[in-house]
XYZ file of C-alpha atoms in Angstrom:
196
model
C 136.302 207.619 225.226
C 136.913 204.282 223.015
C 133.644 202.133 222.365
C 133.093 198.588 222.894
C 132.825 196.803 219.622
C 130.202 194.150 218.882
C 132.975 191.650 219.102
C 132.888 191.918 222.933
C 128.898 191.112 223.051
C 129.681 187.644 223.236
C 132.011 188.089 226.311
C 129.294 190.542 227.751
C 126.311 188.144 227.390
C 128.237 185.319 229.189
C 129.689 187.601 232.033
C 125.668 188.875 232.337
C 124.654 184.996 232.725
C 127.421 184.289 234.964
C 126.296 187.297 236.903
C 122.636 186.415 237.144
C 123.779 182.855 238.104
C 125.898 184.190 240.922
C 122.924 186.199 242.202
C 120.542 183.269 241.999
C 123.116 181.153 244.339
C 124.059 184.180 246.727
C 120.818 186.317 247.138
C 118.593 183.661 248.801
C 121.138 183.276 251.643
C 122.649 186.576 251.987
C 119.576 188.551 250.845
C 118.663 191.084 247.830
C 121.392 194.148 247.990
C 120.161 197.442 248.324
C 121.012 198.275 244.564
C 120.618 194.894 242.640
C 121.444 196.568 239.354
C 124.764 197.892 240.337
C 125.448 194.547 242.108
C 124.857 192.785 238.825
C 126.807 195.169 236.778
C 129.801 194.893 238.996
C 129.474 191.361 239.188
C 129.628 191.137 235.423
C 132.367 193.657 235.086
C 134.682 191.341 237.407
C 133.949 188.374 235.493
C 134.602 190.172 232.276
C 137.992 191.240 233.674
C 138.752 187.887 235.140
C 138.066 186.366 231.884
C 140.244 188.727 230.174
C 143.224 188.467 232.720
C 142.890 184.543 232.364
C 143.125 184.785 228.569
C 145.907 187.176 228.612
C 147.818 184.702 231.013
C 147.472 181.828 228.887
C 148.454 183.517 225.890
C 152.363 182.868 226.237
C 151.571 179.026 226.355
C 150.250 179.384 222.769
C 152.729 180.135 220.028
C 150.290 181.662 217.757
C 149.439 184.141 220.246
C 151.895 186.976 220.918
C 152.163 190.438 221.683
C 149.305 191.767 219.598
C 146.834 189.661 221.404
C 147.674 190.844 224.608
C 147.308 194.448 223.491
C 143.995 193.793 221.994
C 142.803 191.807 225.344
C 143.776 194.987 227.194
C 142.176 197.286 224.911
C 138.917 194.975 225.219
C 138.941 195.202 228.863
C 139.351 198.759 229.028
C 136.649 199.350 226.448
C 134.232 196.935 228.577
C 135.111 198.748 231.753
C 134.730 202.165 230.266
C 131.269 201.047 228.715
C 129.745 199.617 232.008
C 131.053 202.837 233.588
C 129.391 205.149 231.190
C 126.305 203.002 231.332
C 125.857 203.431 235.018
C 125.694 207.102 234.538
C 123.770 207.336 231.627
C 120.193 209.333 231.347
C 118.224 206.405 230.471
C 118.398 205.136 234.335
C 117.836 201.450 233.808
C 120.593 199.231 232.560
C 118.499 196.655 230.772
C 116.443 199.662 228.969
C 120.066 201.285 227.817
C 121.161 197.671 226.496
C 117.766 197.474 224.393
C 118.220 200.877 222.990
C 121.898 199.677 222.036
C 120.830 196.284 220.437
C 117.903 197.900 218.318
C 120.432 199.350 215.807
C 118.675 200.992 212.670
C 121.062 198.899 210.582
C 119.088 196.079 211.159
C 115.477 195.257 209.767
C 112.634 196.011 212.417
C 112.008 192.295 212.931
C 115.341 191.491 213.377
C 115.849 194.213 215.988
C 113.175 193.033 217.864
C 114.179 189.157 217.634
C 117.929 189.755 218.710
C 116.871 191.960 221.576
C 114.262 189.428 222.832
C 116.650 186.749 222.726
C 119.741 188.487 223.844
C 118.385 191.190 226.532
C 115.025 189.473 227.282
C 115.991 185.930 227.651
C 113.279 184.599 225.541
C 113.982 181.516 223.795
C 113.774 181.166 219.794
C 110.564 179.116 220.334
C 108.837 181.797 222.398
C 109.793 184.445 219.982
C 108.697 182.489 217.164
C 105.178 181.925 218.924
C 105.250 185.754 219.698
C 105.617 186.572 215.817
C 103.327 183.363 214.748
C 106.496 182.407 212.579
C 108.441 179.283 212.209
C 111.213 178.958 214.712
C 113.968 178.152 211.990
C 112.873 181.922 210.482
C 113.381 183.481 213.793
C 116.590 181.641 214.479
C 117.937 182.880 211.279
C 116.952 186.556 211.741
C 118.948 186.388 215.042
C 121.990 184.896 213.376
C 121.855 187.283 210.245
C 121.431 190.539 213.193
C 124.477 189.265 214.990
C 126.376 188.853 211.719
C 125.384 192.085 210.199
C 126.544 193.926 213.411
C 129.782 192.116 213.601
C 130.583 192.746 209.993
C 129.435 196.383 210.049
C 131.741 196.959 213.176
C 128.796 198.850 214.677
C 130.065 200.490 217.935
C 128.181 199.353 220.983
C 127.174 202.601 222.491
C 123.794 203.916 223.859
C 122.160 206.065 221.364
C 121.520 209.969 222.166
C 118.931 212.385 220.822
C 117.583 211.612 217.443
C 118.845 208.283 217.262
C 117.341 207.373 220.441
C 114.002 208.444 219.136
C 114.492 206.242 215.991
C 114.922 203.194 218.014
C 112.094 203.809 220.422
C 109.343 202.013 218.374
C 111.609 198.939 218.174
C 112.011 199.089 222.149
C 108.494 199.532 222.871
C 107.810 196.442 220.390
C 110.312 194.451 222.645
C 108.976 195.582 225.905
C 105.330 194.803 224.968
C 106.293 191.128 223.868
C 108.302 190.783 226.901
C 105.271 191.737 228.900
C 102.949 189.638 227.256
C 105.103 186.694 227.730
C 105.443 187.336 231.343
C 101.804 188.090 231.893
C 100.597 185.193 229.872
C 103.383 182.739 229.222
C 103.263 180.995 225.922
C 104.772 177.569 227.558
C 105.307 175.772 230.672
C 103.190 174.799 233.733
C 102.950 178.542 235.048
C 100.197 180.784 233.647
C 102.662 183.987 234.593
C 106.404 184.208 234.397
C 108.684 186.512 236.578
């Protein structure tokens, strides 16, 4: 099976946000589906495929884009689709938790792993992450940028770790969960004491 590369992370992040926005718009009217996680994953997958199809159809209008670009988009769509399908059947059992294990790659420094995961998967702002670590916001922003760059430059495959690799990332994932719980239990900013 081909693995999605970190280059598809931006697309995956945009599609996940679109799916969450769609859920916020539709669920109050239609009710929460029986399997909300599967609904979100399907919505994100469809948005990614729509995005890739749109880009593929627009390619002929641009001289610089040729056959190679179309092939890359088709491969990326297949990789993304396979990645989503594989994640739904994974032994970890929770989509967000699987993504956290994936993002906490050992190539990154521990503090960069946690900052990147809190920002991308946890939805915390850079300011909130900086408060949690008692660091300047600029420092945390740089950690996140460097972490993304490191993963892109190293062409790290976007795959859920298994066995020993899973255990090696456990401490970072637990740290992320702890900081997310703290922010949800006692919000560091805003009018509400607790966050959903």
